[in-house]
Amino acid sequence: MTDNELSRTAPLPTVRRLPQYLRLLRLLKVRGREVVSCTHIAEELKLDPTQIRKDLAVTGIIGRPKVGYFVPELIAAIEEFLGWNNTVDALLIGAGSLGRALLGYERFRERNGLNIVAAFDNDSSKIGQTAGDKPIFPLEKFGDLARRMHIHLGIIAVPAAAAQETANLMVGSGIRAIWNFAPVSLDLPEDVLIENVDLSSSLAVLSSRLTALMKPTPQPEGGTHVAY
Amino acid sequence: MTDNELSRTAPLPTVRRLPQYLRLLRLLKVRGREVVSCTHIAEELKLDPTQIRKDLAVTGIIGRPKVGYFVPELIAAIEEFLGWNNTVDALLIGAGSLGRALLGYERFRERNGLNIVAAFDNDSSKIGQTAGDKPIFPLEKFGDLARRMHIHLGIIAVPAAAAQETANLMVGSGIRAIWNFAPVSLDLPEDVLIENVDLSSSLAVLSSRLTALMKPTPQPEGGTHVAY
DNA sequence: TAGATTGTTAATCGATTAACAATC
DNA sequence: TAGATTGTTAATCGATTAACAATC
């Protein structure tokens, strides 16, 4: 902890890397490993050891020179920083194939402290079905359930066209943070947290590199020239 | 284009934002809008106009002072930069719920130039099924089809435990770029492109902020002190 | 002890933002 | 023309990497 204040908020890139460390650490724990150094983590994940040390510092963990960190202690520190030591309930809107895939991913609860309680959809043919043991309710019930269960995390898995109104419904029902899988930039009150999962962004990285590869390699200037 | 060389490669954050611009521009086009300024885009997306201008520059587009950019021209420039003006074939391994959700998302082809040709799975009960009109083949057929169709883009949608061997199979079958949805850091040859979609990273941002919110607000140091 | 590793400060790198001349 | 907007250079900001003293 480099601040005398309580950690402002950690750099975003750091936060995004923490789950990666956590994954490795859990693996090491299963393998019976008790201590681990940044050097070792760095080798495994092909990252810079100093960066890892800085990243881990945001969790408040203290390591031992010459030794490293105690694996279970480090796991606990990261989990606590992310809030993954406790389970947070969430409601999901949109029981299409993506929504049901998210519902069916049981590991969210154990690994990421995320418990998706139920899904909502306005397609009556889906109502009453379950997906991954989770019930699918009609959209009208959302506000009621959200308030009654004091749930403030919402997941949007509806088509782009319906995303904004879905967000509005959530906000009106007391939702304070939204995990949005629809490819839209949502208009939200300042105090509602939003995190977008944008597959296009990710694909763009891959396809632009792939495209760059295919392109006629930037010829050394000066026209035809045979090296020998 | 600020380089005299052919654009090295654009900054990663820029590449990740391009699809967002593209989405807005397509919307504007549908609405019949012919020109657009960075100022306008910036307002819509709540970004900095200068940043947008720099971002768009990587595509080689040239705007007109006082006017802005021609919408169709700008769309074409971004699509070309990303390679989304042409369709790229891809093969997907893992026909679980996530895999089938990806298969079923028809918009990939029209919007992102991505054509998922078929899926592969080693669960015999899934073989012969289709998902979003795409056939599901046994895993053994992967190499054959990949080579025969000259496909070099692979999508991994298998459980974490199977991801590395899946990647190995892909690489051995001539795949040059992998879009990986499994929460694992894969070990790959240097020359194989990899892009990971890591839901944990994304969730970490949301849950760490949510956790920070819940925490007892960092009290101004110095114990009980009443200001007046 | 000597060597490895942490924690932390300083240097570097890259991306964002500001400033401003060119221009339609 | 005057004003808005582009393209580009310079300044700022923040994250990564390097350097190094402290220490088990």
Short mmCIF file of C-alpha atoms (C1' of nucleotides) in Angstrom, two decimals:
data_model
loop_
_atom_site.label_atom_id
_atom_site.label_comp_id
_atom_site.label_asym_id
_atom_site.label_seq_id
_atom_site.Cartn_x
_atom_site.Cartn_y
_atom_site.Cartn_z
CA MET A 1 0.00 0.00 0.00
CA THR A 2 1.85 3.05 -1.24
CA ASP A 3 -0.74 5.60 -0.12
CA ASN A 4 -1.35 6.77 3.38
CA GLU A 5 -4.99 7.10 2.36
CA LEU A 6 -7.04 3.98 1.92
CA SER A 7 -6.33 2.74 -1.60
CA ARG A 8 -8.02 5.33 -3.83
CA THR A 9 -8.96 2.78 -6.36
CA ALA A 10 -6.41 0.52 -7.93
CA PRO A 11 -5.39 1.11 -11.57
CA LEU A 12 -7.86 -0.56 -13.90
CA PRO A 13 -5.23 -2.69 -15.66
CA THR A 14 -4.22 -4.01 -12.27
CA VAL A 15 -7.77 -4.96 -11.35
CA ARG A 16 -8.16 -6.74 -14.65
CA ARG A 17 -5.04 -8.81 -14.02
CA LEU A 18 -5.95 -9.88 -10.50
CA PRO A 19 -8.30 -12.69 -11.60
CA GLN A 20 -5.49 -14.12 -13.69
CA TYR A 21 -3.24 -14.29 -10.64
CA LEU A 22 -6.05 -15.75 -8.62
CA ARG A 23 -6.58 -18.52 -11.15
CA LEU A 24 -2.92 -19.50 -11.07
CA LEU A 25 -2.76 -19.33 -7.28
CA ARG A 26 -5.77 -21.59 -6.87
CA LEU A 27 -4.11 -24.05 -9.19
CA LEU A 28 -0.90 -23.90 -7.16
CA LYS A 29 -2.85 -24.40 -3.98
CA VAL A 30 -4.50 -27.54 -5.33
CA ARG A 31 -1.03 -28.77 -6.23
CA GLY A 32 -0.03 -28.29 -2.61
CA ARG A 33 2.25 -25.36 -3.13
CA GLU A 34 2.54 -23.20 -0.02
CA VAL A 35 4.59 -20.20 -1.05
CA VAL A 36 5.13 -18.44 -4.35
CA SER A 37 7.33 -15.61 -5.55
CA CYS A 38 6.53 -12.90 -8.09
CA THR A 39 9.32 -14.32 -10.19
CA HIS A 40 7.51 -17.60 -10.39
CA ILE A 41 4.12 -16.06 -11.16
CA ALA A 42 5.79 -13.89 -13.78
CA GLU A 43 7.30 -16.89 -15.53
CA GLU A 44 4.01 -18.75 -15.58
CA LEU A 45 2.02 -15.83 -16.93
CA LYS A 46 4.76 -14.21 -18.97
CA LEU A 47 4.48 -10.90 -17.21
CA ASP A 48 6.98 -8.60 -15.51
CA PRO A 49 7.76 -9.56 -11.86
CA THR A 50 7.79 -5.94 -10.72
CA GLN A 51 4.40 -5.37 -12.23
CA ILE A 52 3.05 -8.35 -10.36
CA ARG A 53 4.53 -7.09 -7.09
CA LYS A 54 2.86 -3.73 -7.61
CA ASP A 55 -0.41 -5.35 -8.59
CA LEU A 56 -0.48 -7.59 -5.55
CA ALA A 57 0.35 -4.65 -3.29
CA VAL A 58 -3.07 -3.11 -3.94
CA THR A 59 -4.66 -5.98 -2.05
CA GLY A 60 -2.66 -5.05 1.05
CA ILE A 61 -0.77 -8.36 1.08
CA ILE A 62 2.69 -8.33 2.61
CA GLY A 63 5.29 -10.77 1.35
CA ARG A 64 8.51 -12.00 2.87
CA PRO A 65 11.84 -11.12 1.27
CA LYS A 66 13.65 -14.23 0.08
CA VAL A 67 10.46 -16.28 0.50
CA GLY A 68 7.58 -14.75 -1.41
CA TYR A 69 3.92 -14.90 -0.47
CA PHE A 70 1.97 -17.59 1.30
CA VAL A 71 -0.38 -18.97 -1.31
CA PRO A 72 -3.55 -19.24 0.79
CA GLU A 73 -2.96 -15.82 2.29
CA LEU A 74 -2.48 -14.29 -1.13
CA ILE A 75 -5.59 -15.97 -2.48
CA ALA A 76 -7.58 -14.60 0.44
CA ALA A 77 -6.20 -11.10 -0.09
CA ILE A 78 -7.15 -11.00 -3.76
CA GLU A 79 -10.57 -12.48 -3.10
CA GLU A 80 -11.21 -9.94 -0.42
CA PHE A 81 -10.06 -7.05 -2.58
CA LEU A 82 -12.40 -8.10 -5.36
CA GLY A 83 -15.21 -8.93 -2.97
CA TRP A 84 -15.13 -12.53 -4.12
CA ASN A 85 -14.92 -13.83 -0.57
CA ASN A 86 -18.63 -13.08 -0.27
CA THR A 87 -21.35 -14.03 -2.70
CA VAL A 88 -23.29 -11.28 -4.43
CA ASP A 89 -26.73 -12.00 -5.82
CA ALA A 90 -27.56 -10.88 -9.33
CA LEU A 91 -30.53 -10.93 -11.67
CA LEU A 92 -30.21 -11.47 -15.38
CA ILE A 93 -32.47 -10.16 -18.12
CA GLY A 94 -32.56 -11.96 -21.46
CA ALA A 95 -32.81 -15.73 -21.52
CA GLY A 96 -31.53 -16.18 -25.05
CA SER A 97 -28.60 -18.45 -25.78
CA LEU A 98 -26.04 -16.10 -24.23
CA GLY A 99 -28.17 -15.47 -21.16
CA ARG A 100 -28.69 -19.17 -20.63
CA ALA A 101 -25.01 -19.83 -21.10
CA LEU A 102 -24.26 -17.36 -18.31
CA LEU A 103 -26.98 -18.89 -16.13
CA GLY A 104 -25.54 -22.32 -16.68
CA TYR A 105 -22.01 -21.43 -15.70
CA GLU A 106 -22.04 -22.73 -12.13
CA ARG A 107 -18.47 -21.73 -11.44
CA PHE A 108 -19.36 -18.05 -11.14
CA ARG A 109 -20.54 -18.56 -7.59
CA GLU A 110 -17.58 -20.49 -6.25
CA ARG A 111 -14.91 -18.69 -8.23
CA ASN A 112 -16.17 -15.14 -8.65
CA GLY A 113 -18.64 -14.70 -5.84
CA LEU A 114 -21.43 -14.21 -8.32
CA ASN A 115 -24.77 -15.87 -7.72
CA ILE A 116 -27.22 -15.41 -10.55
CA VAL A 117 -30.52 -15.93 -8.79
CA ALA A 118 -32.93 -15.89 -11.70
CA ALA A 119 -33.46 -14.79 -15.29
CA PHE A 120 -36.21 -12.69 -16.83
CA ASP A 121 -37.55 -12.63 -20.35
CA ASN A 122 -40.58 -11.30 -22.16
CA ASP A 123 -40.84 -14.34 -24.43
CA SER A 124 -43.71 -16.26 -22.86
CA SER A 125 -42.49 -19.53 -24.30
CA LYS A 126 -39.38 -19.27 -22.12
CA ILE A 127 -41.21 -18.46 -18.90
CA GLY A 128 -41.28 -21.31 -16.45
CA GLN A 129 -38.31 -23.03 -18.06
CA THR A 130 -35.14 -23.27 -16.08
CA ALA A 131 -31.53 -22.91 -17.17
CA GLY A 132 -28.80 -24.27 -14.97
CA ASP A 133 -31.39 -24.78 -12.23
CA LYS A 134 -32.28 -21.10 -12.33
CA PRO A 135 -35.90 -20.12 -12.98
CA ILE A 136 -36.96 -17.86 -15.85
CA PHE A 137 -39.58 -15.30 -14.89
CA PRO A 138 -41.64 -12.83 -16.90
CA LEU A 139 -40.07 -9.41 -17.20
CA GLU A 140 -42.86 -7.77 -15.19
CA LYS A 141 -41.69 -9.55 -12.07
CA PHE A 142 -38.21 -8.01 -12.21
CA GLY A 143 -38.71 -4.90 -10.12
CA ASP A 144 -40.64 -6.78 -7.51
CA LEU A 145 -38.03 -9.47 -7.03
CA ALA A 146 -35.09 -7.08 -7.20
CA ARG A 147 -36.53 -4.95 -4.43
CA ARG A 148 -37.76 -7.81 -2.32
CA MET A 149 -34.37 -9.55 -2.41
CA HIS A 150 -32.37 -6.31 -2.16
CA ILE A 151 -30.45 -7.17 -5.30
CA HIS A 152 -28.35 -4.40 -6.81
CA LEU A 153 -26.44 -6.19 -9.53
CA GLY A 154 -28.04 -6.70 -12.93
CA ILE A 155 -26.84 -8.58 -16.01
CA ILE A 156 -28.04 -7.53 -19.45
CA ALA A 157 -28.11 -10.29 -22.06
CA VAL A 158 -30.81 -8.97 -24.37
CA PRO A 159 -30.42 -7.96 -28.04
CA ALA A 160 -28.88 -4.53 -28.65
CA ALA A 161 -32.23 -2.98 -29.53
CA ALA A 162 -33.72 -3.81 -26.14
CA ALA A 163 -30.69 -3.01 -24.03
CA GLN A 164 -31.44 0.62 -23.14
CA GLU A 165 -34.98 -0.04 -21.96
CA THR A 166 -33.70 -3.05 -20.03
CA ALA A 167 -31.15 -0.82 -18.34
CA ASN A 168 -33.86 1.70 -17.53
CA LEU A 169 -35.97 -1.01 -15.92
CA MET A 170 -33.01 -2.12 -13.86
CA VAL A 171 -32.14 1.35 -12.67
CA GLY A 172 -35.77 1.99 -11.79
CA SER A 173 -35.74 -1.17 -9.72
CA GLY A 174 -32.83 -0.19 -7.56
CA ILE A 175 -30.02 -1.86 -9.48
CA ARG A 176 -26.70 -0.10 -8.75
CA ALA A 177 -24.30 -1.99 -11.04
CA ILE A 178 -24.81 -3.45 -14.49
CA TRP A 179 -22.80 -6.10 -16.32
CA ASN A 180 -23.76 -5.44 -19.90
CA PHE A 181 -23.33 -8.00 -22.67
CA ALA A 182 -25.32 -6.07 -25.28
CA PRO A 183 -23.22 -4.20 -27.87
CA VAL A 184 -24.58 -0.76 -27.01
CA SER A 185 -23.27 2.15 -25.00
CA LEU A 186 -25.92 2.65 -22.40
CA ASP A 187 -27.11 5.96 -21.05
CA LEU A 188 -27.14 5.69 -17.28
CA PRO A 189 -27.21 7.87 -14.18
CA GLU A 190 -23.73 8.79 -12.95
CA ASP A 191 -24.00 6.71 -9.82
CA VAL A 192 -24.80 3.43 -11.54
CA LEU A 193 -21.73 1.31 -12.20
CA ILE A 194 -21.40 -0.17 -15.66
CA GLU A 195 -19.07 -2.73 -17.15
CA ASN A 196 -19.45 -3.69 -20.78
CA VAL A 197 -18.39 -7.00 -22.24
CA ASP A 198 -17.85 -6.13 -25.86
CA LEU A 199 -17.01 -9.06 -28.07
CA SER A 200 -16.53 -6.77 -31.06
CA SER A 201 -13.71 -4.95 -29.31
CA SER A 202 -11.98 -8.19 -28.60
CA LEU A 203 -12.50 -9.55 -32.08
CA ALA A 204 -11.25 -6.27 -33.53
CA VAL A 205 -7.84 -6.82 -31.99
CA LEU A 206 -7.58 -10.24 -33.51
CA SER A 207 -8.93 -9.42 -36.95
CA SER A 208 -6.93 -6.22 -37.33
CA ARG A 209 -3.72 -8.12 -36.58
CA LEU A 210 -4.73 -10.93 -38.88
CA THR A 211 -5.52 -8.40 -41.59
CA ALA A 212 -2.21 -6.64 -41.06
CA LEU A 213 -0.45 -9.99 -41.47
CA MET A 214 -2.17 -10.75 -44.75
CA LYS A 215 -1.46 -7.36 -46.21
CA PRO A 216 1.37 -7.00 -48.70
CA THR A 217 4.25 -6.58 -46.28
CA PRO A 218 5.23 -2.90 -46.19
CA GLN A 219 7.92 -2.99 -48.87
CA PRO A 220 11.16 -1.23 -48.06
CA GLU A 221 10.69 2.05 -49.93
CA GLY A 222 12.34 2.73 -53.25
CA GLY A 223 10.59 0.31 -55.59
CA THR A 224 11.97 -2.94 -56.93
CA HIS A 225 15.21 -3.77 -55.31
CA VAL A 226 16.90 -7.11 -55.11
CA ALA A 227 19.13 -7.67 -52.14
CA TYR A 228 22.09 -10.00 -52.56
CA MET B 1 -1.42 8.66 -40.70
CA THR B 2 1.36 10.23 -38.70
CA ASP B 3 4.05 7.82 -39.83
CA ASN B 4 5.74 7.75 -43.16
CA GLU B 5 5.94 3.99 -42.75
CA LEU B 6 2.81 1.96 -43.20
CA SER B 7 1.01 2.16 -39.86
CA ARG B 8 3.18 0.04 -37.54
CA THR B 9 0.24 -1.21 -35.66
CA ALA B 10 -2.29 1.08 -34.11
CA PRO B 11 -2.36 1.43 -30.32
CA LEU B 12 -4.39 -1.36 -28.80
CA PRO B 13 -6.83 0.95 -26.99
CA THR B 14 -7.53 2.58 -30.33
CA VAL B 15 -8.27 -0.72 -32.02
CA ARG B 16 -10.62 -1.65 -29.20
CA ARG B 17 -12.57 1.58 -29.62
CA LEU B 18 -12.99 1.33 -33.39
CA PRO B 19 -15.93 -1.11 -33.23
CA GLN B 20 -17.74 1.31 -30.96
CA TYR B 21 -17.37 4.07 -33.54
CA LEU B 22 -18.42 1.68 -36.26
CA ARG B 23 -21.59 0.80 -34.39
CA LEU B 24 -22.57 4.42 -34.00
CA LEU B 25 -21.73 5.24 -37.60
CA ARG B 26 -23.86 2.42 -38.93
CA LEU B 27 -26.72 3.69 -36.82
CA LEU B 28 -26.22 7.21 -38.19
CA LYS B 29 -26.14 5.86 -41.71
CA VAL B 30 -29.45 4.08 -41.24
CA ARG B 31 -30.85 7.36 -39.98
CA GLY B 32 -29.75 8.97 -43.23
CA ARG B 33 -26.96 11.07 -41.78
CA GLU B 34 -24.29 11.85 -44.38
CA VAL B 35 -21.55 13.62 -42.46
CA VAL B 36 -20.41 13.52 -38.87
CA SER B 37 -17.84 15.40 -36.82
CA CYS B 38 -15.63 14.11 -34.02
CA THR B 39 -17.42 16.53 -31.75
CA HIS B 40 -20.67 14.79 -32.46
CA ILE B 41 -19.27 11.28 -32.03
CA ALA B 42 -17.61 12.40 -28.83
CA GLU B 43 -20.89 13.64 -27.39
CA GLU B 44 -22.70 10.45 -28.25
CA LEU B 45 -20.05 8.18 -26.77
CA LYS B 46 -18.85 10.49 -24.02
CA LEU B 47 -15.27 10.44 -25.19
CA ASP B 48 -12.73 13.14 -26.00
CA PRO B 49 -13.03 14.57 -29.56
CA THR B 50 -9.26 14.73 -30.03
CA GLN B 51 -8.95 11.11 -29.07
CA ILE B 52 -11.53 10.19 -31.65
CA ARG B 53 -9.74 12.19 -34.32
CA LYS B 54 -6.50 10.36 -33.53
CA ASP B 55 -8.24 7.02 -33.45
CA LEU B 56 -9.90 7.54 -36.81
CA ALA B 57 -6.61 8.67 -38.33
CA VAL B 58 -5.18 5.16 -38.02
CA THR B 59 -7.65 3.99 -40.65
CA GLY B 60 -6.21 6.48 -43.14
CA ILE B 61 -9.48 8.42 -43.39
CA ILE B 62 -9.21 12.10 -44.27
CA GLY B 63 -11.85 14.48 -43.00
CA ARG B 64 -12.80 17.96 -44.14
CA PRO B 65 -12.26 20.92 -41.83
CA LYS B 66 -15.53 22.59 -40.91
CA VAL B 67 -17.47 19.58 -42.25
CA GLY B 68 -16.28 16.39 -40.63
CA TYR B 69 -16.22 12.94 -42.20
CA PHE B 70 -18.54 11.36 -44.75
CA VAL B 71 -20.34 8.63 -42.90
CA PRO B 72 -20.20 5.89 -45.55
CA GLU B 73 -16.56 6.66 -46.29
CA LEU B 74 -15.68 6.49 -42.61
CA ILE B 75 -17.54 3.23 -42.16
CA ALA B 76 -15.67 1.77 -45.10
CA ALA B 77 -12.33 2.95 -43.72
CA ILE B 78 -12.87 1.37 -40.32
CA GLU B 79 -14.19 -1.85 -41.83
CA GLU B 80 -11.18 -2.06 -44.08
CA PHE B 81 -8.74 -1.39 -41.29
CA LEU B 82 -10.27 -4.16 -39.19
CA GLY B 83 -10.63 -6.48 -42.15
CA TRP B 84 -14.37 -6.53 -41.68
CA ASN B 85 -15.02 -5.67 -45.30
CA ASN B 86 -14.18 -9.27 -46.10
CA THR B 87 -15.51 -12.36 -44.43
CA VAL B 88 -13.10 -14.63 -42.60
CA ASP B 89 -14.01 -18.26 -41.99
CA ALA B 90 -13.54 -19.72 -38.55
CA LEU B 91 -13.95 -23.05 -36.81
CA LEU B 92 -15.17 -23.38 -33.26
CA ILE B 93 -14.34 -26.11 -30.78
CA GLY B 94 -16.68 -26.74 -27.89
CA ALA B 95 -20.41 -26.94 -28.54
CA GLY B 96 -21.50 -26.28 -24.97
CA SER B 97 -23.88 -23.49 -24.15
CA LEU B 98 -21.34 -20.75 -24.78
CA GLY B 99 -20.14 -22.31 -28.01
CA ARG B 100 -23.67 -22.65 -29.29
CA ALA B 101 -24.45 -19.08 -28.28
CA LEU B 102 -21.53 -17.92 -30.42
CA LEU B 103 -22.60 -20.17 -33.28
CA GLY B 104 -26.10 -18.79 -33.10
CA TYR B 105 -25.09 -15.16 -33.26
CA GLU B 106 -25.73 -14.52 -36.95
CA ARG B 107 -24.66 -10.89 -36.79
CA PHE B 108 -20.99 -11.81 -36.60
CA ARG B 109 -20.85 -12.32 -40.32
CA GLU B 110 -22.54 -9.14 -41.44
CA ARG B 111 -21.14 -6.91 -38.73
CA ASN B 112 -17.73 -8.31 -37.93
CA GLY B 113 -16.77 -10.24 -41.03
CA LEU B 114 -16.68 -13.44 -39.02
CA ASN B 115 -18.18 -16.58 -40.50
CA ILE B 116 -18.20 -19.51 -38.11
CA VAL B 117 -18.36 -22.44 -40.49
CA ALA B 118 -18.82 -25.32 -38.09
CA ALA B 119 -18.38 -26.49 -34.53
CA PHE B 120 -16.53 -29.51 -33.14
CA ASP B 121 -17.09 -31.46 -29.96
CA ASN B 122 -16.07 -34.79 -28.51
CA ASP B 123 -19.46 -35.38 -26.90
CA SER B 124 -21.04 -37.90 -29.27
CA SER B 125 -24.54 -36.89 -28.25
CA LYS B 126 -23.92 -33.45 -29.76
CA ILE B 127 -22.51 -34.67 -33.05
CA GLY B 128 -24.89 -34.26 -35.93
CA GLN B 129 -26.89 -31.59 -34.16
CA THR B 130 -26.82 -28.11 -35.56
CA ALA B 131 -26.69 -24.77 -33.80
CA GLY B 132 -27.69 -21.65 -35.67
CA ASP B 133 -27.68 -23.71 -38.90
CA LYS B 134 -24.05 -24.69 -38.28
CA PRO B 135 -23.16 -28.39 -38.13
CA ILE B 136 -21.44 -29.98 -35.14
CA PHE B 137 -18.71 -32.44 -36.09
CA PRO B 138 -16.62 -34.87 -34.06
CA LEU B 139 -13.32 -33.45 -32.89
CA GLU B 140 -11.31 -35.87 -35.03
CA LYS B 141 -12.54 -34.13 -38.15
CA PHE B 142 -11.09 -30.77 -37.13
CA GLY B 143 -7.65 -30.96 -38.71
CA ASP B 144 -9.02 -32.35 -41.90
CA LEU B 145 -11.62 -29.65 -42.37
CA ALA B 146 -9.32 -26.84 -41.26
CA ARG B 147 -6.71 -27.81 -43.83
CA ARG B 148 -9.15 -28.59 -46.57
CA MET B 149 -10.92 -25.23 -46.20
CA HIS B 150 -7.70 -23.29 -45.51
CA ILE B 151 -9.13 -21.94 -42.28
CA HIS B 152 -6.68 -20.20 -39.97
CA LEU B 153 -8.96 -18.75 -37.31
CA GLY B 154 -10.05 -20.92 -34.40
CA ILE B 155 -12.46 -20.22 -31.54
CA ILE B 156 -12.03 -22.03 -28.24
CA ALA B 157 -15.22 -22.52 -26.22
CA VAL B 158 -14.29 -25.60 -24.22
CA PRO B 159 -13.95 -25.89 -20.42
CA ALA B 160 -10.72 -24.58 -18.94
CA ALA B 161 -9.30 -28.04 -18.40
CA ALA B 162 -9.50 -28.89 -22.10
CA ALA B 163 -8.35 -25.56 -23.47
CA GLN B 164 -4.63 -26.22 -23.82
CA GLU B 165 -5.03 -29.49 -25.72
CA THR B 166 -7.65 -27.82 -27.88
CA ALA B 167 -5.20 -25.06 -28.67
CA ASN B 168 -2.55 -27.65 -29.50
CA LEU B 169 -4.89 -29.37 -31.90
CA MET B 170 -5.66 -26.07 -33.56
CA VAL B 171 -2.04 -25.08 -33.94
CA GLY B 172 -1.22 -28.50 -35.33
CA SER B 173 -3.96 -28.04 -37.89
CA GLY B 174 -2.64 -24.81 -39.28
CA ILE B 175 -4.66 -22.35 -37.22
CA ARG B 176 -2.83 -18.98 -37.03
CA ALA B 177 -5.12 -16.99 -34.74
CA ILE B 178 -7.18 -18.07 -31.74
CA TRP B 179 -10.12 -16.37 -30.09
CA ASN B 180 -10.11 -17.95 -26.67
CA PHE B 181 -13.12 -17.97 -24.37
CA ALA B 182 -11.67 -20.42 -21.85
CA PRO B 183 -10.33 -18.87 -18.64
CA VAL B 184 -6.77 -20.12 -19.11
CA SER B 185 -3.57 -18.54 -20.30
CA LEU B 186 -2.56 -20.69 -23.20
CA ASP B 187 0.95 -21.69 -24.13
CA LEU B 188 1.35 -21.04 -27.82
CA PRO B 189 4.05 -20.62 -30.45
CA GLU B 190 5.15 -17.00 -30.85
CA ASP B 191 3.66 -16.67 -34.29
CA VAL B 192 0.13 -17.69 -33.35
CA LEU B 193 -2.11 -14.75 -32.56
CA ILE B 194 -4.19 -15.02 -29.42
CA GLU B 195 -7.00 -12.92 -28.02
CA ASN B 196 -8.58 -13.91 -24.74
CA VAL B 197 -12.12 -13.06 -23.73
CA ASP B 198 -11.89 -13.18 -19.98
CA LEU B 199 -15.19 -12.68 -18.21
CA SER B 200 -13.47 -12.78 -14.81
CA SER B 201 -11.40 -9.72 -15.68
CA SER B 202 -14.47 -7.83 -16.64
CA LEU B 203 -16.42 -8.93 -13.59
CA ALA B 204 -13.47 -8.04 -11.40
CA VAL B 205 -13.77 -4.39 -12.38
CA LEU B 206 -17.42 -4.34 -11.46
CA SER B 207 -17.19 -6.27 -8.23
CA SER B 208 -14.13 -4.45 -6.94
CA ARG B 209 -15.89 -1.12 -7.43
CA LEU B 210 -19.05 -2.45 -5.86
CA THR B 211 -17.04 -3.77 -2.94
CA ALA B 212 -15.25 -0.44 -2.54
CA LEU B 213 -18.62 1.29 -2.44
CA MET B 214 -19.92 -0.95 0.32
CA LYS B 215 -16.83 -0.55 2.46
CA PRO B 216 -16.88 1.83 5.43
CA THR B 217 -15.96 5.12 3.75
CA PRO B 218 -12.27 5.89 4.41
CA GLN B 219 -12.60 8.09 7.50
CA PRO B 220 -10.55 11.29 7.53
CA GLU B 221 -7.60 10.38 9.74
CA GLY B 222 -7.16 11.59 13.29
CA GLY B 223 -10.04 9.91 15.04
CA THR B 224 -13.26 11.63 16.11
CA HIS B 225 -13.26 15.19 14.99
CA VAL B 226 -16.21 17.44 14.52
CA ALA B 227 -15.80 20.15 11.93
CA TYR B 228 -17.70 23.39 12.43
"C1'" DT C 1 26.67 -15.53 5.48
"C1'" DA C 2 25.29 -14.92 0.60
"C1'" DG C 3 21.60 -14.82 -2.40
"C1'" DA C 4 16.99 -14.24 -3.47
"C1'" DT C 5 13.14 -11.62 -3.01
"C1'" DT C 6 10.34 -7.87 -1.31
"C1'" DG C 7 8.89 -2.92 -1.19
"C1'" DT C 8 9.60 1.51 -3.04
"C1'" DT C 9 11.50 5.28 -5.49
"C1'" DA C 10 13.05 6.87 -10.02
"C1'" DA C 11 13.15 6.52 -15.14
"C1'" DT C 12 10.85 5.25 -19.19
"C1'" DC C 13 7.33 4.54 -22.12
"C1'" DG C 14 2.93 5.15 -24.25
"C1'" DA C 15 -1.63 7.00 -24.37
"C1'" DT C 16 -4.61 10.89 -23.49
"C1'" DT C 17 -5.48 15.62 -23.55
"C1'" DA C 18 -4.44 20.44 -24.71
"C1'" DA C 19 -2.99 23.91 -27.90
"C1'" DC C 20 -2.99 25.83 -32.29
"C1'" DA C 21 -2.20 26.59 -37.20
"C1'" DA C 22 -4.44 25.22 -41.57
"C1'" DT C 23 -8.70 25.19 -44.10
"C1'" DC C 24 -13.31 24.57 -46.02
"C1'" DT D 1 -16.06 36.43 -43.95
"C1'" DA D 2 -16.30 34.16 -39.42
"C1'" DG D 3 -16.69 29.99 -37.14
"C1'" DA D 4 -16.26 25.25 -36.83
"C1'" DT D 5 -13.53 21.51 -37.52
"C1'" DT D 6 -9.52 18.95 -39.02
"C1'" DG D 7 -4.61 17.43 -38.53
"C1'" DT D 8 -0.57 17.69 -35.83
"C1'" DT D 9 2.67 19.02 -32.46
"C1'" DA D 10 3.45 19.71 -27.51
"C1'" DA D 11 2.19 18.92 -22.60
"C1'" DT D 12 0.24 15.99 -19.32
"C1'" DC D 13 -0.96 12.03 -17.25
"C1'" DG D 14 -0.70 7.29 -15.84
"C1'" DA D 15 1.12 2.76 -16.23
"C1'" DT D 16 5.12 -0.12 -16.91
"C1'" DT D 17 9.79 -1.10 -16.17
"C1'" DA D 18 14.31 -0.41 -14.02
"C1'" DA D 19 17.15 0.38 -10.06
"C1'" DC D 20 18.26 -0.44 -5.46
"C1'" DA D 21 18.14 -0.50 -0.43
"C1'" DA D 22 16.01 -3.42 3.16
"C1'" DT D 23 15.59 -8.05 4.85
"C1'" DC D 24 14.65 -12.89 5.78
#
